[in-house]
CSV table of C-alpha atoms and ligand atoms in Angstrom, one decimal:
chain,number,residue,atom,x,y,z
E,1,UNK,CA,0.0,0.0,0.0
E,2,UNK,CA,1.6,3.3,-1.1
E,3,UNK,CA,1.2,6.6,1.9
E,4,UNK,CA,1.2,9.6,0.6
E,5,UNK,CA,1.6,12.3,3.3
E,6,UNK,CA,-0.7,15.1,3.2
E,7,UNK,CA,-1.3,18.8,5.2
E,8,UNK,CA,-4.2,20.5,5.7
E,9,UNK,CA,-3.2,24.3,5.1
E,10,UNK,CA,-6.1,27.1,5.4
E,11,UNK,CA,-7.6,30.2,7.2
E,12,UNK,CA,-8.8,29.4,10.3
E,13,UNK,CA,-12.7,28.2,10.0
E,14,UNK,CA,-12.3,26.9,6.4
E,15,UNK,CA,-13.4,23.6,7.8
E,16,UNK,CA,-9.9,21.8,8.0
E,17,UNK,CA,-11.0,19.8,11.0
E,18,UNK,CA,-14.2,18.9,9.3
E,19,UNK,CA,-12.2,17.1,6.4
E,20,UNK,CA,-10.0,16.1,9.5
E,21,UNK,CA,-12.8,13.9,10.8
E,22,UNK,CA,-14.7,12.8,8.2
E,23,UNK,CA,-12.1,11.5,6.3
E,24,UNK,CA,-9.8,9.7,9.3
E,25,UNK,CA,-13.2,9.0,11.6
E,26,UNK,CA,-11.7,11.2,14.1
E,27,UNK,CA,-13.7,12.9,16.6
E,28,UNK,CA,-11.6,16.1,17.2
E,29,UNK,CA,-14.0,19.0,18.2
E,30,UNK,CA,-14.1,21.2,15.9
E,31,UNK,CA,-13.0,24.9,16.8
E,32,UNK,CA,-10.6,27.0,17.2
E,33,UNK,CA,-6.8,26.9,18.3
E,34,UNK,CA,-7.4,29.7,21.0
E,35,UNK,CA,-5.5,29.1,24.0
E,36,UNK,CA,-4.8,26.1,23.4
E,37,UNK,CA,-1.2,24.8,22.8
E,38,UNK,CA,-0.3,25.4,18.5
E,39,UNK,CA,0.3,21.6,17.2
E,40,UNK,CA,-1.3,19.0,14.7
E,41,UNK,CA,-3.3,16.5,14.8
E,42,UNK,CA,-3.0,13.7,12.9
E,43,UNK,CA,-4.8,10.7,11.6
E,44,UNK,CA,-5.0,8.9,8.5
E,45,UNK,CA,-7.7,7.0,5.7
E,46,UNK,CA,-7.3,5.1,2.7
E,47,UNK,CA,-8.5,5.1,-0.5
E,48,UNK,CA,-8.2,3.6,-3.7
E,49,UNK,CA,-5.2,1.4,-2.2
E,50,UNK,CA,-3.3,4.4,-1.0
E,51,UNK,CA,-3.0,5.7,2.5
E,52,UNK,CA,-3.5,8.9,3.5
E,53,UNK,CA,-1.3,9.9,6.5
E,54,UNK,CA,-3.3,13.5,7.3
E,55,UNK,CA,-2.0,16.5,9.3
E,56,UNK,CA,-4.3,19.0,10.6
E,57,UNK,CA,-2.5,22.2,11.0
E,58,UNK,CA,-3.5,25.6,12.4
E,59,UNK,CA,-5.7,28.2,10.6
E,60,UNK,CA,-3.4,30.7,9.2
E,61,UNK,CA,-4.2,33.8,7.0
E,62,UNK,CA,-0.3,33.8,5.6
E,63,UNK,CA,2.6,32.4,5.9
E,64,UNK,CA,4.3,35.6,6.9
E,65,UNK,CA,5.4,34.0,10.4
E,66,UNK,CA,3.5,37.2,12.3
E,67,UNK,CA,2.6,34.7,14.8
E,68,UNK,CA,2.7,31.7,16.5
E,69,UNK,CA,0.5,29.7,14.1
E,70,UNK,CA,2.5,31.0,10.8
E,71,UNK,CA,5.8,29.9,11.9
E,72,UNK,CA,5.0,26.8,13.2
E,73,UNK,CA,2.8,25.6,9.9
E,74,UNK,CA,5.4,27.2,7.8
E,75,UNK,CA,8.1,24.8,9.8
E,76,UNK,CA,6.0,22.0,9.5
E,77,UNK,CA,5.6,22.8,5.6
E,78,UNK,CA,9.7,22.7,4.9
E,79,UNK,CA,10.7,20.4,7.3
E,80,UNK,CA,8.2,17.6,7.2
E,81,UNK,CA,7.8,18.3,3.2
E,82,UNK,CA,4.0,16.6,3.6
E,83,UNK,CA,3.8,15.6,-0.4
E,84,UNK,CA,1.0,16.9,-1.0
E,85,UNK,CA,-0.7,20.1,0.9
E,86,UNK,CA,-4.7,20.3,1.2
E,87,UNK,CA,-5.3,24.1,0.7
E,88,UNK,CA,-8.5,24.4,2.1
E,89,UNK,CA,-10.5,27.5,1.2
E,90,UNK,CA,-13.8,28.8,2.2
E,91,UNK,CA,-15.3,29.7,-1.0
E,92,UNK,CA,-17.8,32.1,0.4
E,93,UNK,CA,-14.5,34.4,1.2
E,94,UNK,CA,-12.1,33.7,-2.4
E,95,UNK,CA,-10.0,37.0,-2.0
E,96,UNK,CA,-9.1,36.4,1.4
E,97,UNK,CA,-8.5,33.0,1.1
E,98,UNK,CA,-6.4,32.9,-1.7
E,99,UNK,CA,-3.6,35.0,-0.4
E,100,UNK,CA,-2.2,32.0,1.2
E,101,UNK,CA,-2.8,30.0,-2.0
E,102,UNK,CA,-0.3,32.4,-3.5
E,103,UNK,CA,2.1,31.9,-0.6
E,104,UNK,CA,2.1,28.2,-1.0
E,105,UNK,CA,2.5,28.4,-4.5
E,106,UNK,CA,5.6,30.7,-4.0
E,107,UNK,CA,6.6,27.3,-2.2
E,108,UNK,CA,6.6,25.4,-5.0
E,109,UNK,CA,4.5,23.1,-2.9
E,110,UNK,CA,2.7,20.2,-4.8
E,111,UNK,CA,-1.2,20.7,-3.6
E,112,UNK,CA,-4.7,20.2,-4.6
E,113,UNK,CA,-7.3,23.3,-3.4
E,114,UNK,CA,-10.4,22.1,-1.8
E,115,UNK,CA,-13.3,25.1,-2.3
E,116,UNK,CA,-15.0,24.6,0.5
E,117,UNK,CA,-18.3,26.1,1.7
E,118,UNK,CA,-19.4,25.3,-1.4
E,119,UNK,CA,-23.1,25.2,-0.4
E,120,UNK,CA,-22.7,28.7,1.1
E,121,UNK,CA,-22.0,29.4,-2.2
E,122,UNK,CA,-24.6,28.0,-4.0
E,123,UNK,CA,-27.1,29.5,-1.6
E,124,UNK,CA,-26.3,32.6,-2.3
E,125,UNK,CA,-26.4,32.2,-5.6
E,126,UNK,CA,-22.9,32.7,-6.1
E,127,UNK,CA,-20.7,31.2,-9.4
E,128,UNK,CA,-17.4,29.7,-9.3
E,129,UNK,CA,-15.9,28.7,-12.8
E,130,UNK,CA,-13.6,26.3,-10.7
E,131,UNK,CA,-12.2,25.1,-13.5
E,132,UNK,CA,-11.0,28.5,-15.2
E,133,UNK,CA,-9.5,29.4,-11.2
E,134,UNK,CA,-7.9,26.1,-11.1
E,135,UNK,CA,-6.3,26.6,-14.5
E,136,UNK,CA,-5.2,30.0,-13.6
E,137,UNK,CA,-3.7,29.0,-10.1
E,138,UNK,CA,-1.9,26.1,-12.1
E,139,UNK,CA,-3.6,24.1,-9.1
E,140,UNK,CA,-6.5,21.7,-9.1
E,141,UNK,CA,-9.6,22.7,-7.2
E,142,UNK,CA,-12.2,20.3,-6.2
E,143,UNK,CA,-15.3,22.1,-4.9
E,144,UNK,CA,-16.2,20.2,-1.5
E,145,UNK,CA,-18.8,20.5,1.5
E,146,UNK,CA,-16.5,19.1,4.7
E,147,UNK,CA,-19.6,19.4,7.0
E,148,UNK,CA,-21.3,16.4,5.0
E,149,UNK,CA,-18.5,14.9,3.4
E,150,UNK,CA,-19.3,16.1,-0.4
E,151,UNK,CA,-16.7,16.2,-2.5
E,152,UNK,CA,-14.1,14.1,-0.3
E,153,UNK,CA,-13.8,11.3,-2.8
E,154,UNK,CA,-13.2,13.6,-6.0
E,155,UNK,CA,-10.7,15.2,-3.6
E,156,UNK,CA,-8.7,12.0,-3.0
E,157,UNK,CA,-8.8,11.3,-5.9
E,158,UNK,CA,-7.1,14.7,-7.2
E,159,UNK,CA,-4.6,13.9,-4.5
E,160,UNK,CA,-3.6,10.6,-6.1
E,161,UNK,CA,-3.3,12.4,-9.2
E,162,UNK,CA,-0.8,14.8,-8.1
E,163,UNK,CA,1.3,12.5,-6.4
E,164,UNK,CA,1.7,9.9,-9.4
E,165,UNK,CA,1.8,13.3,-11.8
E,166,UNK,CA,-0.3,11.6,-14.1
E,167,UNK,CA,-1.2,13.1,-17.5
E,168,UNK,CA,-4.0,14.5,-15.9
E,169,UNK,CA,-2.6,16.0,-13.0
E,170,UNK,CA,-0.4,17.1,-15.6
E,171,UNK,CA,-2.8,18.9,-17.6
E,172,UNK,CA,-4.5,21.0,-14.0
E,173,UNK,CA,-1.6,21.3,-12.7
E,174,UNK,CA,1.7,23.5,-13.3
E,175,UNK,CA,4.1,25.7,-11.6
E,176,UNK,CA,3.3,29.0,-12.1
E,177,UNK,CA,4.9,32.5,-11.2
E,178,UNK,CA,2.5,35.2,-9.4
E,179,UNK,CA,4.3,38.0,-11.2
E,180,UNK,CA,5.2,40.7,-8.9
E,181,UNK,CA,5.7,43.5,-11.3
E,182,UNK,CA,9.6,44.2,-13.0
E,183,UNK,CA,11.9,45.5,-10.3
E,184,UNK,CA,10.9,42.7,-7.6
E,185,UNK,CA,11.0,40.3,-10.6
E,186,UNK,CA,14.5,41.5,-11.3
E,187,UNK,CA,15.5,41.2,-7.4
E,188,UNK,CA,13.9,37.9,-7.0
E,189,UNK,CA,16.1,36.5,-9.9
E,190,UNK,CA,19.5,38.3,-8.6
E,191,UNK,CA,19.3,36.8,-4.8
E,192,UNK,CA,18.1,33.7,-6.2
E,193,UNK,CA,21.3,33.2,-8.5
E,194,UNK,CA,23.0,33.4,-5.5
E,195,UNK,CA,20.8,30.8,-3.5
E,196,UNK,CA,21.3,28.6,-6.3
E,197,UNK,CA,25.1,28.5,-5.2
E,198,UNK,CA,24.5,26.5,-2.5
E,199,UNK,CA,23.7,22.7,-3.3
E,200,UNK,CA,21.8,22.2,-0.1
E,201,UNK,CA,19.5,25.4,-0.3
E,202,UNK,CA,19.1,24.8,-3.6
E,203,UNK,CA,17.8,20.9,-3.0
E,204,UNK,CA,15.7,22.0,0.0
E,205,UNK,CA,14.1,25.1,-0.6
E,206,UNK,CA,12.5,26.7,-3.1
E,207,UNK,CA,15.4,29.7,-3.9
E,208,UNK,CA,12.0,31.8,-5.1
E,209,UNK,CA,9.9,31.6,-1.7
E,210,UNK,CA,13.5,32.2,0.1
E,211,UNK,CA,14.2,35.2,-2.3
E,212,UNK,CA,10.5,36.8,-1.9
E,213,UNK,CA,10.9,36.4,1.8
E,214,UNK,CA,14.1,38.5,2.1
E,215,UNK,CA,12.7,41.0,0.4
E,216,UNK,CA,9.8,40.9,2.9
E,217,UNK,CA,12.6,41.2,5.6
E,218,UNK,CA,11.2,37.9,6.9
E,219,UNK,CA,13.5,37.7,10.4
E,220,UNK,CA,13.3,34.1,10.1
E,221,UNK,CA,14.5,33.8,6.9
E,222,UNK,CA,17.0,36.4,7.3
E,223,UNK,CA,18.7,34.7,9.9
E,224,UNK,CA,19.2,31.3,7.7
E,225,UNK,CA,20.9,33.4,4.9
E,226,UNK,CA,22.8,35.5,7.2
E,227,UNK,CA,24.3,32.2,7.8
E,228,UNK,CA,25.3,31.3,4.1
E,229,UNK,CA,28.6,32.1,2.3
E,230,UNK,CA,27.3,34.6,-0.2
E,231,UNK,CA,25.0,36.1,2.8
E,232,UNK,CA,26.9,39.4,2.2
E,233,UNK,CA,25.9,39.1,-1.7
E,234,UNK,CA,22.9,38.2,-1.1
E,235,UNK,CA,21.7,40.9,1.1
E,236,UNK,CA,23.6,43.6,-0.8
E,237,UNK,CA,21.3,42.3,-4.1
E,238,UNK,CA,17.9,42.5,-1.4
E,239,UNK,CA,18.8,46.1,-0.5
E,240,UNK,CA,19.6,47.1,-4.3
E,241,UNK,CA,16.2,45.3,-5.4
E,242,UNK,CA,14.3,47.2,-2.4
E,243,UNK,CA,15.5,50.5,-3.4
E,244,UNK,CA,14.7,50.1,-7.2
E,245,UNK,CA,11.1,49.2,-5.9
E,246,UNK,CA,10.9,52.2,-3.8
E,247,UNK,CA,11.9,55.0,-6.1
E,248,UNK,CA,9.6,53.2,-8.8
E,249,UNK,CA,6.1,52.6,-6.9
E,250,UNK,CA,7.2,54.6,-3.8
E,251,UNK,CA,5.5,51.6,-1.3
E,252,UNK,CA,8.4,49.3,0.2
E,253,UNK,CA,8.8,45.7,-1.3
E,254,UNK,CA,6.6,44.1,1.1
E,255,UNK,CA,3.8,45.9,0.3
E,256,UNK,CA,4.4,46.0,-3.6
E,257,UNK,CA,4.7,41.9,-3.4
E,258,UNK,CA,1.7,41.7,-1.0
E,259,UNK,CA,-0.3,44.5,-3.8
E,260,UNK,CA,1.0,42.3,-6.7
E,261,UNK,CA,-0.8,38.5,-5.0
E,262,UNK,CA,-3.8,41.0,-4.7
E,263,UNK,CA,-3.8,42.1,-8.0
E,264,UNK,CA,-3.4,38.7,-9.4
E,265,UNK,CA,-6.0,37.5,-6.9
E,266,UNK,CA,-8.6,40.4,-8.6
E,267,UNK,CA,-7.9,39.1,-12.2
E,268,UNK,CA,-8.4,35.4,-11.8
E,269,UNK,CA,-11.7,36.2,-9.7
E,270,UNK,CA,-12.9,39.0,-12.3
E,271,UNK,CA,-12.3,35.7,-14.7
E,272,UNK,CA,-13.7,33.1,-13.2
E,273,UNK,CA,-15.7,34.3,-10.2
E,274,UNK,CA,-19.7,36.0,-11.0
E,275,UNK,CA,-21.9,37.0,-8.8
E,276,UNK,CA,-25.4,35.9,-8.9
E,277,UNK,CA,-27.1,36.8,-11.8
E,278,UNK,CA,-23.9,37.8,-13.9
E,279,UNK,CA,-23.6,34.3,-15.9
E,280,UNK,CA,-24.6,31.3,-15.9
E,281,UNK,CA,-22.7,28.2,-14.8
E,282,UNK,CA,-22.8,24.5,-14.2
E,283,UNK,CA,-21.3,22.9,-10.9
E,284,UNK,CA,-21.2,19.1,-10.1
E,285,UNK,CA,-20.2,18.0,-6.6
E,286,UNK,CA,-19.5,14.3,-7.3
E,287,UNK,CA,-19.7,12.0,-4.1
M,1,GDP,P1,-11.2,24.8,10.8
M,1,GDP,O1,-11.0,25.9,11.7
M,1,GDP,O2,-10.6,25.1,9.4
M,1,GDP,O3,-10.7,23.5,11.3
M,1,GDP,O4,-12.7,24.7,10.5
M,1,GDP,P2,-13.8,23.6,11.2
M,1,GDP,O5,-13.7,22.3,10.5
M,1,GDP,O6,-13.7,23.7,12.6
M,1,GDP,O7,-15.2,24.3,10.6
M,1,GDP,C1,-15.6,25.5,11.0
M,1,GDP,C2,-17.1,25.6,11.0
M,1,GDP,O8,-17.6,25.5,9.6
M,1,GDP,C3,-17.8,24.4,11.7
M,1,GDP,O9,-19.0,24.9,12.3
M,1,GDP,C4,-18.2,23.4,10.6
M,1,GDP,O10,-19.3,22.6,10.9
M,1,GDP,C5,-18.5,24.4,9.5
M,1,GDP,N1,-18.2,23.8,8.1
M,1,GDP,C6,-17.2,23.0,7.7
M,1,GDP,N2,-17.3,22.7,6.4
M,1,GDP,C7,-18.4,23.3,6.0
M,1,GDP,C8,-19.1,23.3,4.7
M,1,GDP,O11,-18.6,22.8,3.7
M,1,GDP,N3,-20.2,24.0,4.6
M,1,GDP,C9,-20.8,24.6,5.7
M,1,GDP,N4,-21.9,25.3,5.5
M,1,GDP,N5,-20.2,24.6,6.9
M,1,GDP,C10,-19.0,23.9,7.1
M,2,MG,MG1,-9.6,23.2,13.1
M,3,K,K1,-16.5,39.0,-10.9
């Protein structure tokens, strides 16, 4: 029996526990992480002869490592390498939600987005092309409803897919760049050269998410550089980059990354998100 090891990754009240349960037969309650201790639960489920080995992970609404909850999912993310990530999204709330989906993809995390919520959609009256998002994203996205178990199978399924990188997976899912506008593209590409130096960087991380993150000052990430041969490089390439970015959009390079997700965010949604009335639109939820 082949285990493939998968994370649930999401906003807090996505319904990652739901999936949690229903799929493993858990009975965790589900709520919130509030006072208690930040760690994961895990459990596992098979399905079409593979088994599932499932980590449910705190809500987070980045992976900026703000707090608690960021740091320690975005730990478990590079040091566990689950090999496949369940990014689990509550549908009724796209723009927010997908900010992360954008961090993870920096990543270069293999995942499979489940759209969850997806009756709080429907009743409202809401459309999701799913299928033009997921071909956007470069991710597959299965539209599920955690709290009765709909769309669990199809998302297993997708899973399996992903794993094996069959010719199907193949065709839903790619790589793709969120482009974050010239000079940051041109600063990303300098400090990465550099990462790329460095054979165990470059086999363990991905030298993009690494790049982005310095230019985010992310402390955490800082620290590992600072720690690298070409740190002094490196840095001097970040600085050089932030500058550009400020005398060209005036906003500091986190805030022109974190604009640029948005924007990209606003075009896929304009493409394949309508609100009620706008167009209309056939869903399946398959069981
Ligand atoms: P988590 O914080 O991501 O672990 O989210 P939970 O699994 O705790 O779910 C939060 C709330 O949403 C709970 O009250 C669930 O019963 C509910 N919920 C989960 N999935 C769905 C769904 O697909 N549709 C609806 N309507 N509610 C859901
Ligand atoms: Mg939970
Ligand atoms: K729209």
């Amino acid at each position: 029996r082949k285990v493939i090891n998968v994370a649930l990754v999401g906003n807090p009240n996505c319904g990652k526990t739901s999936f949690f349960n229903f799929a493993s037969g858990a009975h965790e309650r589900v709520g919130n992480y509030s006072g208690v201790t930040v760690d994961a639960k895990e459990g596992h489920a098979n399905f079409e002869g593979y088994q599932f080995n499932i980590v449910d992970l705190p809500g987070t609404y980045s992976l900026s490592a703000y707090s608690p909850e960021e740091l320690y999912v975005r730990k478990q993310l590079i040091e566990k390498t689950p090999d496949v990530v369940i990014n689990v999204i509550d549908t009724s709330n796209l723009e927010r939600n997908l900010y992360l989906t954008t961090q993870l993809i920096d990543m270069h995390i293999r995942m499979v987005v489940a759209l969850n919520m997806f009756d709080e959609t429907q009743k409202r009256g809401d459309h999701v092309n799913y299928d033009k998002l997921s071909e956007l994203f470069g991710v597959p996205m299965v539209p599920t409803v955690f709290k009765s178990g709909k769309g669990v199978s199809e998302l297993f399924h997708q899973i399996i897919e992903v794993y094996e990188g069959t010719e199907d997976a193949q065709s839903h899912y790619r790589h793709i760049h969120i482009n974050h506008g010239h000079e940051i593209e041109h600063g990303i590409s300098e400090i990465q050269e550099h990462l790329k130096k460095e054979e165990n960087v470059r086999e363990l991380y991905s030298t993009r998410y690494l790049a982005i993150k310095l230019l985010e000052h992310d402390q955490d990430v800082e620290k590992f550089v600072s720690a690298l041969p070409d740190a002094k490089e490196i840095f001097y390439h970040r600085d050089k980059a932030e500058n550009r970015v400020k005398e060209e959009t005036k906003e500091d390079a986190e805030t022109a990354i974190m604009d640029a997700k948005y924007g990209f965010i606003h075009g896929a949604l304009n493409e394949a998100a309508y609100e009620e009335g706008h167009k209309e639109d056939t869903y399946q939820i398959t069981h």
